[in-house]
Tab-separated table of C-alpha atoms in Angstrom:
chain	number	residue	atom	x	y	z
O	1	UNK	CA	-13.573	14.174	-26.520
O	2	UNK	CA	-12.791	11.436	-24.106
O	3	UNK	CA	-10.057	10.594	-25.211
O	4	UNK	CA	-8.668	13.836	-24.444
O	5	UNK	CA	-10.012	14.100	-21.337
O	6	UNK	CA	-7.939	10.903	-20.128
O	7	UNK	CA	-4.806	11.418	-21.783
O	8	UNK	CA	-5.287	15.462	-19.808
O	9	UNK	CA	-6.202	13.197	-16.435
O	10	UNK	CA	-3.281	10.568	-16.914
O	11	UNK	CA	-0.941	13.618	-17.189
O	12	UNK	CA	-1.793	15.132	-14.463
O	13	UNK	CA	-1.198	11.660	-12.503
O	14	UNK	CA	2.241	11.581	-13.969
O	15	UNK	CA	2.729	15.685	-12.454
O	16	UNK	CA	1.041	14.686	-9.422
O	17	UNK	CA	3.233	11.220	-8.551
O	18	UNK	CA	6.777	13.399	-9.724
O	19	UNK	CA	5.699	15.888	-7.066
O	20	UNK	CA	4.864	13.268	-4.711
O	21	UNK	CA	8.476	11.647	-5.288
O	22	UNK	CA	10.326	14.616	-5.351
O	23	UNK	CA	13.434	14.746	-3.448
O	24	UNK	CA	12.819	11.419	-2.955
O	25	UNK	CA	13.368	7.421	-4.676
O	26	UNK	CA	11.043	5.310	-2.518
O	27	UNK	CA	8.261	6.123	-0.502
O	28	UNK	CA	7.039	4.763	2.972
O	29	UNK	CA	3.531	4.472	4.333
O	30	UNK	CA	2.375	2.079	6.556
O	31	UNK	CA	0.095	-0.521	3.994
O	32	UNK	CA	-3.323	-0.031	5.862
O	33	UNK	CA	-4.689	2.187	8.322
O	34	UNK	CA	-6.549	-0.122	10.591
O	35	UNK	CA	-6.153	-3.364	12.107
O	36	UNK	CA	-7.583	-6.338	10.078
O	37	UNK	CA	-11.489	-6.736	11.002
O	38	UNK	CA	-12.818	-9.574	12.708
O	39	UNK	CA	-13.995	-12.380	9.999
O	40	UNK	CA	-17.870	-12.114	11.509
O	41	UNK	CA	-17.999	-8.126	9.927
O	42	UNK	CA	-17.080	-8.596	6.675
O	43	UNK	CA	-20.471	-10.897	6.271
O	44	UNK	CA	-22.091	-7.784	5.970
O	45	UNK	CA	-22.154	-5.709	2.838
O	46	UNK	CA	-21.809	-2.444	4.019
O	47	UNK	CA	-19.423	-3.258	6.837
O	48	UNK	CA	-17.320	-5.508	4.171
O	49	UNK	CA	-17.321	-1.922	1.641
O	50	UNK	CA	-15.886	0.398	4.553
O	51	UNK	CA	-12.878	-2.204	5.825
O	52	UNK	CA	-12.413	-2.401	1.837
O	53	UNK	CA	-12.323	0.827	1.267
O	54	UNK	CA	-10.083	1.594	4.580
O	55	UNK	CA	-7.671	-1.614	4.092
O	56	UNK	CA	-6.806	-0.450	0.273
O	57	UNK	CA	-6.680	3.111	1.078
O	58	UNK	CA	-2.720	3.322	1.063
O	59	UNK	CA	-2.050	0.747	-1.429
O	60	UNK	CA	-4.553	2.593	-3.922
O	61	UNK	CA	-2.263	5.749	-5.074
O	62	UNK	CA	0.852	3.523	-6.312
O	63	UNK	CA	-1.092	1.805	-7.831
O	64	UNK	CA	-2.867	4.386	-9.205
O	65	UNK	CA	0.299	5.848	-10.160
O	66	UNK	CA	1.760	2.550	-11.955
O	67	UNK	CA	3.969	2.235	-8.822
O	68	UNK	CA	6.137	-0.512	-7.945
O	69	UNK	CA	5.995	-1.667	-4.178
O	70	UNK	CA	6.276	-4.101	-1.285
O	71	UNK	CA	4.620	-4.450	1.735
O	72	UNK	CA	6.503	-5.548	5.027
O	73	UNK	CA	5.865	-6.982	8.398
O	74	UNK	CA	6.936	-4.089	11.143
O	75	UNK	CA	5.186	-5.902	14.234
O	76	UNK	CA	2.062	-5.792	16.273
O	77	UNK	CA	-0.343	-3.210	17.462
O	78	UNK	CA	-1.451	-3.208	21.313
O	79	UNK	CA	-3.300	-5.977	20.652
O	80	UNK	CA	-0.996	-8.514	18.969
O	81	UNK	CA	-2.792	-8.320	15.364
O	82	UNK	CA	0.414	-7.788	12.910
O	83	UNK	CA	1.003	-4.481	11.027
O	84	UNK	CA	2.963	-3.804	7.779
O	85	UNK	CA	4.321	-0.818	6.114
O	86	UNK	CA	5.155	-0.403	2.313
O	87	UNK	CA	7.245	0.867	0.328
O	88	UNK	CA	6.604	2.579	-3.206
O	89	UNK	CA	9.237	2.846	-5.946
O	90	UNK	CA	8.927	4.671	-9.358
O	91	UNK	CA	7.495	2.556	-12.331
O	92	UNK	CA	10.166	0.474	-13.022
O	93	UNK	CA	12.735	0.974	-10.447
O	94	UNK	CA	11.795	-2.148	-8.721
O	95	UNK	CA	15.682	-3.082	-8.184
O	96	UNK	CA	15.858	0.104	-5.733
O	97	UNK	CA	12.834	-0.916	-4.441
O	98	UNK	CA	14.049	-4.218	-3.188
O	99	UNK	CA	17.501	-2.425	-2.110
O	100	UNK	CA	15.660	-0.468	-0.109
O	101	UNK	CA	13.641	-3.177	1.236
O	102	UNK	CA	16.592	-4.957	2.532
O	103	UNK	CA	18.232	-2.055	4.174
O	104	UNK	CA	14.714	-1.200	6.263
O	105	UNK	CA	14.376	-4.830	6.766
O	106	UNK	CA	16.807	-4.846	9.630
O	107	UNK	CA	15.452	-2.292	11.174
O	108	UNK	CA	11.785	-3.836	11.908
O	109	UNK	CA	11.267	-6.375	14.200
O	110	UNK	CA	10.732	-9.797	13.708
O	111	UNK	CA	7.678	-11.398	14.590
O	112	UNK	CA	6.542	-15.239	14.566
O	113	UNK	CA	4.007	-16.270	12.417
O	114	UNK	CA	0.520	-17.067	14.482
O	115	UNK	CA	0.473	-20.542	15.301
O	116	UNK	CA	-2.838	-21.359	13.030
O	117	UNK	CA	-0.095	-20.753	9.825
O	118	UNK	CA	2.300	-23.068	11.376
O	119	UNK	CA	0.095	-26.285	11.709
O	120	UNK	CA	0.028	-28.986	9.127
């Protein structure tokens, strides 16, 4: 029955995420594994389905999992195009989540926003 099959599935999501979280209350990853692609490649279809595919590859699993996170600024790369990394709390222990938040907060560094946000 399908039915069956899911509920079977969504437990072995909820296994899966408490082994993933063991010994642990919130995860870090960075929130993408490449560097944003230029506008111009995401015109084309299959080009626009990889950097999709790549960009949400981190942020899928908590979400997956019913996850609560955040995503942070933590600098630039080598060639001045901003990263982030996240952070990934249990379903519904968002408070921790933003606890933890602030504490890594002052470790990262700060960055300016690129002047084409700043103009009026």
């Amino acid at each position: 029955d399908a039915l069956e099959r899911r509920i079977a599935d969504f437990d072995q999501l909820l296994t899966l995420r408490e082994r993933l979280f063991a010994g642990a209350d919130v995860l870090l990853s960075p929130t993408t594994g490449v560097a944003p692609p230029p506008i111009a490649a995401l015109h084309d279809p299959a080009q626009y389905e990889h950097y999709s595919n790549t960009l949400l590859h981190f942020t899928v699993l908590g979400s997956l999992f019913g996850c609560c996170g955040i995503s942070m600024p933590a600098g630039l790369d080598s060639d001045g195009l901003p990263m982030s990394l996240q952070l990934i709390a249990r379903p519904g222990d968002d408070i921790r989540l933003l606890q933890a938040a602030l504490s890594v907060s002052s470790l990262l560094p700060s960055i300016a926003a690129p002047a084409r946000f700043l103009e009026a």
